[in-house]
Amino acid sequence: MTSFERDFNNVAVVSLEQNYRSKQNILDAANALIAHNAGPREKRLWSALGPGDPVMFHLAWDDSSEAQFIVDEAGHLLDEGYRLEDIAVLFRTRAQSRPLEDAFIRAGLPYMIIGATEFYKRKEIKDAIAYLRVVDNPRDMVAFARIANEPKRGLGPKSLEKIESAAREAGSLTGISEDAAAVSKLFPAKAAPLIGVLRRLHGLRGSVPVPELVRAVLEDTGYYSYVERMDKQEGVSRAENLEEFFKLAHEYAKEASKPTLEGFLSKVSLVSDSDVEEGDESRARMLTLHSAKGLEFPVVFIVGLEEGMLPHGNALGDADGDREERRLCYVGATRAKELLYLSACKGRMTRGVACNNDISRFIMEIGPDRFKMLEGARGGASPGESFFDTAPGGGSDEAVERSTAIRLGGADADGFSREPADDDYSVPRRASSKKSSASSRGFDSDRFDGVDEEIIREKCGFRAGDKVAHNAFGTGRIVSFKGDEICVAFENIGIKRLSARYAPLVKID
């Protein structure tokens, strides 16, 4: 549009700002958000449909609590006269659908995935389950046939027949002789490395925690790296789904009194084999924000409004990534006709590490005066807590402006910074007035006062102030230690609190 006006004279611009879909409170929130995408011409949508209900915000403890909140609130909406097909749940990545699907299945609420496959029907999840079934039961030749060439190992139909025959004679796949001469007579030598890995993994059952065994199965067989090497977009999406599957294993291990691989497979089977009602009617909709363009729903939930999720961490590395992610959130918000819910989690598990999350900058840009806080669902008792009520300045305009410092852990002109709090890591705190000389954003040497460097070195070989790299979060600087947690200020996604014992950190000299 800007180029058009420059290239042609006597151009008249007519702004089409009236919105015929959404209530005004929804549009006010969307306008406040998109206003942060600076441009030559401001556009403010308005509606003649009335103000409607305020936009609602819920801060959950984790993604399971977030999903349960949505299910409980959906129950309330059904009691109010809404239908399931009126409700849409929007998320940034496909992997986020797993806890939502689990919660809807447990509640007996039918749903449909738009523009994607249901989580347990995705190829990489079916492959992962097949690998685990073979490790748990080496006689399961149906599962073995599925994964024998995932990734490609050059095993054709005749080779598979020979392997099955050898396994039948030996009693199982892991019973086949390890002797190279014997192996070459019984089945193709190409299969020997895979059989050896499966044999070793089978022997780890009962001696290794289920989450570690699940990850070892997919990494040691080469499947995880195979997925990561796929086309960038596809590889990222499938790897995220596998990470969500690992998270499921962690959830099972915490819930089960005596977690076993067999028990985990039984739990997965109960969910993945659940019948979902066919047909488009009487089902809630689940879809990514990208798939939501052009659609509209009476009720919209947007989940995962946290730094690194929305905006997505991968997008923040691009020059216009912040703007594109904000526009995506704007599109999602304006899909709602009557009710808009936004939710975030205090913590998520990423690559087997429990991480505490910053609230999305988009929530702060919309501003607390435009939200109604829901500490729990009106249709149930989902755990959660208020966010803005405990923020400095409450819902004042001053607090809205200052709270944008939550973005990446750095302090703004008013001195607010994203610091790790002792018991609450979703509230902006007053930063030290002394300026930091560190090069990494969010790093302040004053925060290290009183830290026992010897204890830190004994814990994990790091000390406060070290620059480190994380395979998922990028580079950052160690801020502090608390108990078994290590606090790192990452350059692109802000403060994260990780397990000092398990965090995959590498020191950068």
Coordinates of C-alpha atoms in Angstrom, one line a residue:
M1 CA 0.0 0.0 0.0
T2 CA 2.8 2.4 0.9
S3 CA 4.5 1.7 -2.5
F4 CA 1.3 2.2 -4.3
E5 CA 0.7 5.6 -2.8
R6 CA 4.3 6.6 -3.7
D7 CA 4.1 5.4 -7.3
F8 CA 0.7 6.9 -8.2
N9 CA -0.7 10.4 -7.7
N10 CA -4.1 11.4 -6.4
V11 CA -4.6 8.2 -4.5
A12 CA -7.5 8.0 -2.0
V13 CA -7.2 5.5 0.8
V14 CA -10.5 4.2 2.3
S15 CA -10.0 2.3 5.5
L16 CA -12.5 -0.6 6.0
E17 CA -12.5 -0.6 9.8
Q18 CA -15.9 -1.8 10.7
N19 CA -15.9 -5.4 11.8
Y20 CA -19.1 -7.5 11.4
R21 CA -17.8 -10.5 13.3
S22 CA -16.5 -9.7 16.8
K23 CA -17.8 -7.8 19.8
Q24 CA -16.0 -4.6 20.7
N25 CA -14.1 -5.8 23.7
I26 CA -12.4 -8.5 21.5
L27 CA -11.5 -5.8 18.9
D28 CA -10.2 -3.5 21.6
A29 CA -7.8 -6.2 22.7
A30 CA -6.8 -7.0 19.2
N31 CA -6.3 -3.3 18.3
A32 CA -4.0 -2.8 21.4
L33 CA -2.0 -5.8 20.3
I34 CA -1.5 -5.0 16.6
A35 CA -0.7 -1.4 17.5
H36 CA 2.8 -2.6 18.5
N37 CA 3.5 -3.5 14.9
A38 CA 4.5 0.0 13.9
G39 CA 3.4 1.0 10.4
P40 CA 2.7 4.1 8.3
R41 CA -1.1 3.9 8.9
E42 CA -3.0 2.9 12.0
K43 CA -6.1 0.8 11.7
R44 CA -8.6 0.4 14.5
L45 CA -11.4 -2.0 14.1
W46 CA -14.8 -1.2 15.5
S47 CA -18.1 -3.1 15.8
A48 CA -21.7 -2.2 16.0
L49 CA -22.4 -5.5 17.8
G50 CA -22.0 -4.1 21.3
P51 CA -19.1 -4.4 23.8
G52 CA -19.8 -8.0 24.8
D53 CA -18.0 -9.9 27.6
P54 CA -14.4 -8.9 28.5
V55 CA -11.5 -11.0 27.2
M56 CA -10.7 -13.6 29.8
F57 CA -7.2 -14.7 30.9
H58 CA -6.2 -17.8 32.9
L59 CA -2.7 -18.6 34.2
A60 CA -2.3 -22.4 34.7
W61 CA 0.4 -24.3 36.4
D62 CA 1.2 -26.4 33.4
D63 CA -0.2 -27.5 30.1
S64 CA -2.2 -30.4 31.7
S65 CA -3.9 -27.8 34.0
E66 CA -4.4 -25.5 31.1
A67 CA -6.2 -28.2 29.1
Q68 CA -8.3 -29.2 32.1
F69 CA -9.3 -25.5 32.5
I70 CA -10.5 -25.4 28.9
V71 CA -12.5 -28.7 29.4
D72 CA -14.1 -27.4 32.6
E73 CA -14.9 -24.0 31.1
A74 CA -16.3 -25.8 28.0
G75 CA -18.7 -27.6 30.4
H76 CA -19.8 -24.3 31.7
L77 CA -20.4 -22.9 28.2
L78 CA -22.5 -26.0 27.3
D79 CA -24.6 -25.3 30.3
E80 CA -25.0 -21.7 29.1
G81 CA -26.4 -22.9 25.8
Y82 CA -23.4 -23.0 23.6
R83 CA -22.7 -26.1 21.4
L84 CA -19.4 -27.9 21.1
E85 CA -19.0 -26.9 17.5
D86 CA -19.1 -23.2 18.7
I87 CA -15.9 -23.8 20.6
A88 CA -12.4 -23.6 19.0
V89 CA -9.0 -24.1 20.7
L90 CA -6.1 -22.4 18.9
F91 CA -2.4 -23.1 19.4
R92 CA 0.9 -22.2 17.9
T93 CA 2.3 -25.7 17.2
R94 CA 0.7 -29.0 16.4
A95 CA 2.4 -30.7 19.3
Q96 CA 0.4 -28.6 21.8
S97 CA -2.7 -30.5 20.8
R98 CA -1.7 -33.6 22.9
P99 CA -2.7 -32.5 26.4
L100 CA -5.8 -30.9 25.0
E101 CA -6.8 -34.1 23.2
D102 CA -6.2 -36.1 26.3
A103 CA -8.3 -33.8 28.4
F104 CA -11.2 -33.8 25.9
I105 CA -11.0 -37.6 25.7
R106 CA -11.1 -38.1 29.5
A107 CA -14.1 -35.7 29.7
G108 CA -15.9 -37.6 26.9
L109 CA -16.1 -34.4 24.8
P110 CA -15.9 -35.1 21.0
Y111 CA -13.4 -32.9 19.1
M112 CA -11.9 -32.6 15.7
I113 CA -8.5 -31.4 14.5
I114 CA -8.6 -29.0 11.6
G115 CA -5.8 -29.0 9.1
A116 CA -3.8 -31.7 10.9
T117 CA -4.0 -35.3 12.2
E118 CA -4.9 -36.2 15.7
F119 CA -1.8 -36.5 17.9
Y120 CA -1.8 -40.3 18.4
K121 CA -2.5 -40.9 14.7
R122 CA 0.6 -38.9 13.5
K123 CA 3.2 -41.0 11.8
E124 CA 6.1 -40.2 14.2
I125 CA 3.9 -41.1 17.2
K126 CA 2.8 -44.4 15.7
D127 CA 6.4 -45.2 14.9
A128 CA 7.5 -44.3 18.5
I129 CA 4.8 -46.5 20.0
A130 CA 5.9 -49.4 17.6
Y131 CA 9.5 -49.1 18.7
L132 CA 8.5 -49.2 22.4
R133 CA 6.3 -52.3 21.7
V134 CA 9.2 -54.1 20.2
V135 CA 11.5 -53.2 23.1
D136 CA 8.8 -54.3 25.6
N137 CA 7.8 -57.5 23.6
P138 CA 10.5 -58.7 21.1
R139 CA 7.9 -61.2 19.8
D140 CA 5.7 -58.4 18.4
M141 CA 6.5 -58.8 14.7
V142 CA 3.7 -56.5 13.5
A143 CA 5.3 -53.6 15.4
F144 CA 8.8 -54.6 14.2
A145 CA 7.6 -54.6 10.5
R146 CA 6.5 -51.0 11.0
I147 CA 9.9 -49.7 12.3
A148 CA 12.3 -52.0 10.5
N149 CA 12.9 -49.4 7.8
E150 CA 12.2 -46.3 9.9
P151 CA 14.8 -44.9 9.2
K152 CA 15.7 -46.6 5.9
R153 CA 17.9 -49.7 6.5
G154 CA 17.5 -51.4 3.2
L155 CA 15.4 -54.3 4.5
G156 CA 13.0 -55.5 1.8
P157 CA 10.0 -57.9 2.1
K158 CA 12.2 -61.0 1.7
S159 CA 14.6 -59.7 4.3
L160 CA 11.8 -59.2 6.7
E161 CA 10.5 -62.7 6.1
K162 CA 14.0 -64.1 6.9
I163 CA 14.1 -62.0 10.1
E164 CA 10.7 -63.2 11.2
S165 CA 11.7 -66.8 10.5
A166 CA 14.9 -66.4 12.5
A167 CA 13.0 -64.7 15.4
R168 CA 10.4 -67.5 15.4
E169 CA 13.2 -70.2 15.6
A170 CA 15.0 -68.2 18.4
G171 CA 11.8 -67.4 20.3
S172 CA 12.0 -63.7 19.8
L173 CA 14.0 -61.0 18.0
T174 CA 16.3 -60.6 21.0
G175 CA 16.9 -64.3 21.2
I176 CA 18.6 -64.4 17.8
S177 CA 22.3 -65.3 18.3
E178 CA 24.8 -62.5 18.5
D179 CA 27.4 -64.6 16.8
A180 CA 28.2 -62.9 13.4
A181 CA 28.4 -66.2 11.5
A182 CA 25.1 -67.5 12.9
V183 CA 23.4 -64.2 12.2
S184 CA 24.5 -64.1 8.6
K185 CA 22.9 -67.5 8.0
L186 CA 19.6 -66.6 9.7
F187 CA 18.9 -63.1 8.4
P188 CA 20.4 -60.2 6.5
A189 CA 23.5 -58.7 8.1
K190 CA 21.9 -55.2 7.6
A191 CA 19.6 -56.0 10.4
A192 CA 22.3 -57.0 12.9
P193 CA 22.9 -53.4 14.3
L194 CA 19.2 -52.8 14.8
I195 CA 18.7 -56.2 16.6
G196 CA 21.7 -55.5 18.8
V197 CA 20.3 -52.1 19.8
L198 CA 16.8 -53.6 20.5
R199 CA 18.4 -56.4 22.6
R200 CA 20.3 -53.9 24.7
L201 CA 17.2 -51.7 25.2
H202 CA 15.1 -54.7 26.1
G203 CA 17.6 -55.5 28.9
L204 CA 17.2 -52.0 30.3
R205 CA 13.5 -52.5 31.3
G206 CA 13.0 -52.2 35.0
S207 CA 16.5 -50.8 35.6
V208 CA 16.0 -47.4 33.9
P209 CA 13.2 -44.9 34.6
V210 CA 10.5 -45.1 32.0
P211 CA 11.1 -41.5 30.6
E212 CA 14.8 -42.2 30.2
L213 CA 14.1 -45.5 28.5
V214 CA 11.6 -43.9 26.1
R215 CA 14.1 -41.3 25.0
A216 CA 16.9 -43.9 24.8
V217 CA 14.8 -46.1 22.5
L218 CA 14.1 -43.3 20.0
E219 CA 17.6 -41.8 20.1
D220 CA 19.7 -45.0 20.2
T221 CA 17.8 -46.5 17.3
G222 CA 18.5 -43.4 15.2
Y223 CA 14.8 -42.5 14.8
Y224 CA 15.0 -39.1 16.6
S225 CA 17.9 -37.9 14.5
Y226 CA 16.2 -39.2 11.4
V227 CA 13.2 -37.0 12.2
E228 CA 15.4 -34.0 12.8
R229 CA 17.1 -34.4 9.4
M230 CA 13.8 -34.1 7.6
D231 CA 12.8 -30.9 5.7
K232 CA 13.2 -28.0 8.1
Q233 CA 9.5 -27.3 8.7
E234 CA 8.4 -30.9 8.7
G235 CA 11.4 -32.0 10.9
V236 CA 10.7 -29.3 13.5
S237 CA 7.0 -30.2 13.7
R238 CA 7.7 -33.9 14.0
A239 CA 10.5 -33.4 16.6
E240 CA 8.1 -31.2 18.6
N241 CA 5.6 -34.1 18.6
L242 CA 8.2 -36.5 19.8
E243 CA 9.1 -34.1 22.6
E244 CA 5.5 -34.0 23.6
F245 CA 5.5 -37.8 23.6
F246 CA 8.5 -37.7 26.0
K247 CA 6.5 -35.3 28.2
L248 CA 3.7 -37.9 28.3
A249 CA 6.2 -40.5 29.6
H250 CA 7.2 -38.1 32.4
E251 CA 3.6 -37.5 33.3
Y252 CA 3.0 -41.2 33.5
A253 CA 6.1 -41.8 35.6
K254 CA 4.8 -39.2 38.1
E255 CA 1.3 -40.6 38.3
A256 CA 2.0 -44.3 38.4
S257 CA 2.8 -46.0 41.7
K258 CA 5.1 -48.5 39.9
P259 CA 5.8 -47.2 36.4
T260 CA 6.8 -49.7 33.8
L261 CA 7.2 -49.6 30.0
E262 CA 4.3 -52.0 29.7
G263 CA 2.1 -49.8 31.9
F264 CA 3.0 -46.7 29.9
L265 CA 2.1 -48.5 26.6
S266 CA -1.2 -49.5 28.2
K267 CA -2.0 -45.9 29.1
V268 CA -1.1 -44.7 25.6
S269 CA -3.3 -47.5 24.1
L270 CA -6.3 -46.4 26.2
V271 CA -6.1 -42.9 24.9
S272 CA -5.0 -43.6 21.3
D273 CA -7.7 -46.2 20.8
S274 CA -10.5 -44.1 22.1
D275 CA -13.3 -43.6 19.6
V276 CA -13.9 -40.1 18.4
E277 CA -17.3 -39.4 17.0
E278 CA -17.3 -39.0 13.3
G279 CA -18.9 -36.1 11.4
D280 CA -18.4 -32.3 11.7
E281 CA -21.3 -31.6 14.0
S282 CA -21.2 -31.7 17.8
R283 CA -17.4 -31.6 18.1
A284 CA -15.1 -28.9 19.4
R285 CA -12.5 -27.6 17.0
M286 CA -8.7 -27.7 17.6
L287 CA -6.4 -26.0 15.1
T288 CA -3.2 -24.1 14.8
L289 CA -3.2 -20.3 14.5
H290 CA -2.0 -20.6 10.9
S291 CA -5.0 -22.9 10.0
A292 CA -7.5 -20.4 11.6
K293 CA -7.2 -17.7 8.9
G294 CA -10.5 -17.0 7.3
L295 CA -12.5 -18.9 10.0
E296 CA -14.8 -17.7 12.8
F297 CA -16.2 -19.2 15.9
P298 CA -18.5 -18.0 18.7
V299 CA -15.9 -19.0 21.4
V300 CA -12.2 -19.0 20.9
F301 CA -9.5 -20.2 23.3
I302 CA -5.8 -19.3 22.5
V303 CA -3.4 -21.3 24.6
G304 CA 0.3 -21.2 25.3
L305 CA 0.8 -17.4 25.5
E306 CA 4.3 -17.6 26.8
E307 CA 7.7 -16.4 25.6
G308 CA 9.1 -19.1 23.4
M309 CA 5.6 -20.6 22.6
L310 CA 3.7 -17.5 21.3
P311 CA 5.8 -15.8 20.1
H312 CA 7.6 -19.0 19.1
G313 CA 11.3 -19.2 19.9
N314 CA 12.2 -20.1 16.3
A315 CA 10.5 -17.1 14.9
L316 CA 12.3 -14.6 17.2
G317 CA 15.5 -15.3 15.4
D318 CA 14.2 -13.6 12.3
A319 CA 14.3 -9.9 11.7
D320 CA 10.5 -9.6 11.4
G321 CA 9.7 -12.7 13.5
D322 CA 8.3 -10.6 16.4
R323 CA 5.9 -8.8 14.0
E324 CA 4.8 -11.9 12.2
E325 CA 4.1 -13.7 15.5
R326 CA 2.1 -10.7 16.8
R327 CA 0.1 -10.7 13.5
L328 CA -0.6 -14.4 14.0
C329 CA -1.9 -13.8 17.5
Y330 CA -4.0 -10.9 16.2
V331 CA -5.6 -13.2 13.6
G332 CA -6.4 -15.8 16.2
A333 CA -8.0 -13.2 18.5
T334 CA -10.2 -11.8 15.7
R335 CA -11.6 -15.3 15.0
A336 CA -13.8 -14.9 18.1
K337 CA -17.3 -13.6 17.6
E338 CA -18.5 -13.5 21.2
L339 CA -16.0 -14.9 23.8
L340 CA -12.2 -14.8 23.7
Y341 CA -10.1 -16.7 26.3
L342 CA -6.3 -16.4 26.5
S343 CA -4.3 -18.7 28.7
A344 CA -0.6 -19.4 29.6
C345 CA 1.3 -21.8 31.8
K346 CA 3.8 -21.1 34.5
G347 CA 5.8 -24.1 33.5
R348 CA 6.3 -26.6 30.7
M349 CA 8.6 -29.6 30.2
T350 CA 11.0 -29.1 27.3
R351 CA 13.4 -31.9 26.2
G352 CA 12.8 -33.6 29.5
V353 CA 13.6 -30.5 31.5
A354 CA 10.9 -28.7 33.6
C355 CA 11.1 -25.0 32.6
N356 CA 9.4 -22.0 34.1
N357 CA 8.0 -19.6 31.5
D358 CA 7.6 -15.9 31.1
I359 CA 4.2 -14.6 30.2
S360 CA 4.0 -13.7 26.5
R361 CA 4.8 -10.1 25.6
F362 CA 1.5 -10.1 23.8
I363 CA -0.4 -10.4 27.0
M364 CA 1.4 -7.3 28.4
E365 CA 0.9 -5.4 25.2
I366 CA -2.9 -6.0 25.3
G367 CA -2.8 -4.7 28.9
P368 CA -4.5 -5.9 32.2
D369 CA -7.3 -3.4 32.0
R370 CA -8.7 -5.4 29.1
F371 CA -8.8 -8.7 30.8
K372 CA -11.1 -10.5 33.3
M373 CA -9.0 -12.8 35.4
L374 CA -10.2 -16.4 35.8
E375 CA -8.3 -18.1 38.6
G376 CA -10.3 -21.3 37.8
A377 CA -12.9 -22.5 35.3
R378 CA -16.5 -21.6 36.0
G379 CA -17.4 -25.2 35.1
G380 CA -14.9 -26.8 37.4
A381 CA -11.9 -26.4 39.8
S382 CA -8.9 -26.0 37.5
P383 CA -5.9 -24.8 39.5
G384 CA -4.5 -21.5 38.5
E385 CA -3.8 -18.0 39.8
S386 CA -4.1 -14.4 39.1
F387 CA -1.3 -12.6 37.3
F388 CA -2.1 -8.9 37.0
D389 CA -3.6 -8.7 40.5
T390 CA -0.1 -9.3 42.0
A391 CA 1.8 -7.2 39.5
P392 CA 3.2 -3.9 40.6
G393 CA 0.7 -1.1 40.0
G394 CA -2.2 -3.6 39.6
G395 CA -4.2 -2.7 36.5
S396 CA -3.0 0.9 36.1
D397 CA -1.8 2.4 32.8
E398 CA 1.6 2.8 34.4
A399 CA 1.8 -0.9 35.1
V400 CA 0.8 -1.7 31.5
E401 CA 3.7 0.4 30.1
R402 CA 6.2 -0.9 32.6
S403 CA 5.2 -4.5 32.3
T404 CA 6.4 -4.7 28.7
A405 CA 9.9 -5.2 30.3
I406 CA 8.8 -8.8 30.7
R407 CA 9.8 -9.4 27.1
L408 CA 13.3 -10.8 27.1
G409 CA 14.6 -10.3 30.7
G410 CA 16.0 -6.8 30.1
A411 CA 15.2 -3.7 32.1
D412 CA 13.4 -0.8 30.5
A413 CA 13.7 2.9 31.1
D414 CA 11.5 2.6 34.2
G415 CA 13.8 0.0 35.7
F416 CA 11.6 -3.1 35.5
S417 CA 13.2 -6.4 34.7
R418 CA 12.3 -10.0 34.3
E419 CA 13.9 -11.4 37.4
P420 CA 13.5 -14.9 38.8
A421 CA 11.4 -14.7 41.9
D422 CA 11.6 -17.1 44.9
D423 CA 8.0 -18.3 44.5
D424 CA 6.5 -16.6 41.5
Y425 CA 8.2 -16.3 38.2
S426 CA 5.4 -14.6 36.3
V427 CA 5.4 -11.2 38.0
P428 CA 7.7 -8.4 36.9
R429 CA 10.0 -7.2 39.7
R430 CA 12.0 -4.0 40.3
A431 CA 15.5 -4.3 38.8
S432 CA 18.6 -3.1 40.5
S433 CA 19.3 0.6 39.7
K434 CA 23.0 -0.3 39.1
K435 CA 23.6 -0.9 35.3
S436 CA 24.9 -4.3 34.3
S437 CA 28.2 -4.5 32.3
A438 CA 27.4 -8.0 31.0
S439 CA 26.9 -8.3 27.3
S440 CA 23.9 -10.7 27.5
R441 CA 20.4 -9.3 28.0
G442 CA 18.9 -10.0 31.3
F443 CA 22.2 -10.5 33.0
D444 CA 22.8 -8.4 36.1
S445 CA 25.9 -9.0 38.3
D446 CA 24.1 -7.6 41.3
R447 CA 21.9 -10.7 41.4
F448 CA 24.9 -12.8 42.2
D449 CA 25.7 -11.2 45.6
G450 CA 26.1 -13.8 48.3
V451 CA 26.3 -16.8 46.0
D452 CA 28.8 -19.5 47.2
E453 CA 30.9 -20.1 44.1
E454 CA 32.4 -23.3 45.6
I455 CA 28.9 -24.8 46.1
I456 CA 28.0 -23.9 42.5
R457 CA 31.1 -25.6 41.1
E458 CA 30.4 -28.7 43.2
K459 CA 26.8 -28.9 41.8
C460 CA 27.4 -28.8 38.1
G461 CA 30.7 -27.2 37.2
F462 CA 29.2 -23.8 36.5
R463 CA 29.3 -20.5 38.3
A464 CA 27.0 -17.5 38.2
G465 CA 27.9 -15.3 35.2
D466 CA 29.0 -18.2 32.9
K467 CA 27.9 -18.0 29.3
V468 CA 26.3 -21.3 28.3
A469 CA 24.5 -22.9 25.3
H470 CA 21.3 -25.0 25.4
N471 CA 20.3 -27.2 22.5
A472 CA 16.7 -25.9 22.5
F473 CA 17.0 -22.4 24.0
G474 CA 20.2 -21.2 22.5
T475 CA 22.8 -19.1 24.3
G476 CA 22.4 -17.4 27.6
R477 CA 24.1 -16.5 30.9
I478 CA 23.7 -18.2 34.3
V479 CA 21.9 -15.9 36.7
S480 CA 21.7 -17.9 40.0
F481 CA 21.1 -21.2 41.7
K482 CA 18.2 -22.1 44.0
G483 CA 17.9 -25.6 45.4
D484 CA 18.2 -28.1 42.5
E485 CA 17.5 -25.4 39.9
I486 CA 19.8 -23.3 37.8
C487 CA 18.4 -20.0 36.5
V488 CA 19.6 -18.9 33.0
A489 CA 18.9 -15.7 31.1
F490 CA 18.7 -16.8 27.5
E491 CA 19.2 -14.2 24.8
N492 CA 16.1 -14.9 22.7
I493 CA 13.5 -16.2 25.2
G494 CA 14.4 -14.7 28.5
I495 CA 14.7 -16.3 31.9
K496 CA 14.4 -20.1 32.3
R497 CA 14.8 -22.1 35.5
L498 CA 16.2 -25.6 34.7
S499 CA 17.1 -28.7 36.6
A500 CA 20.8 -28.3 37.7
R501 CA 21.2 -32.0 37.5
Y502 CA 19.7 -32.7 34.0
A503 CA 19.8 -29.4 32.1
P504 CA 21.8 -30.0 28.8
L505 CA 24.0 -26.9 29.2
V506 CA 27.4 -26.5 27.7
K507 CA 29.8 -23.7 28.9
I508 CA 31.0 -21.3 26.2
D509 CA 34.4 -19.9 26.8

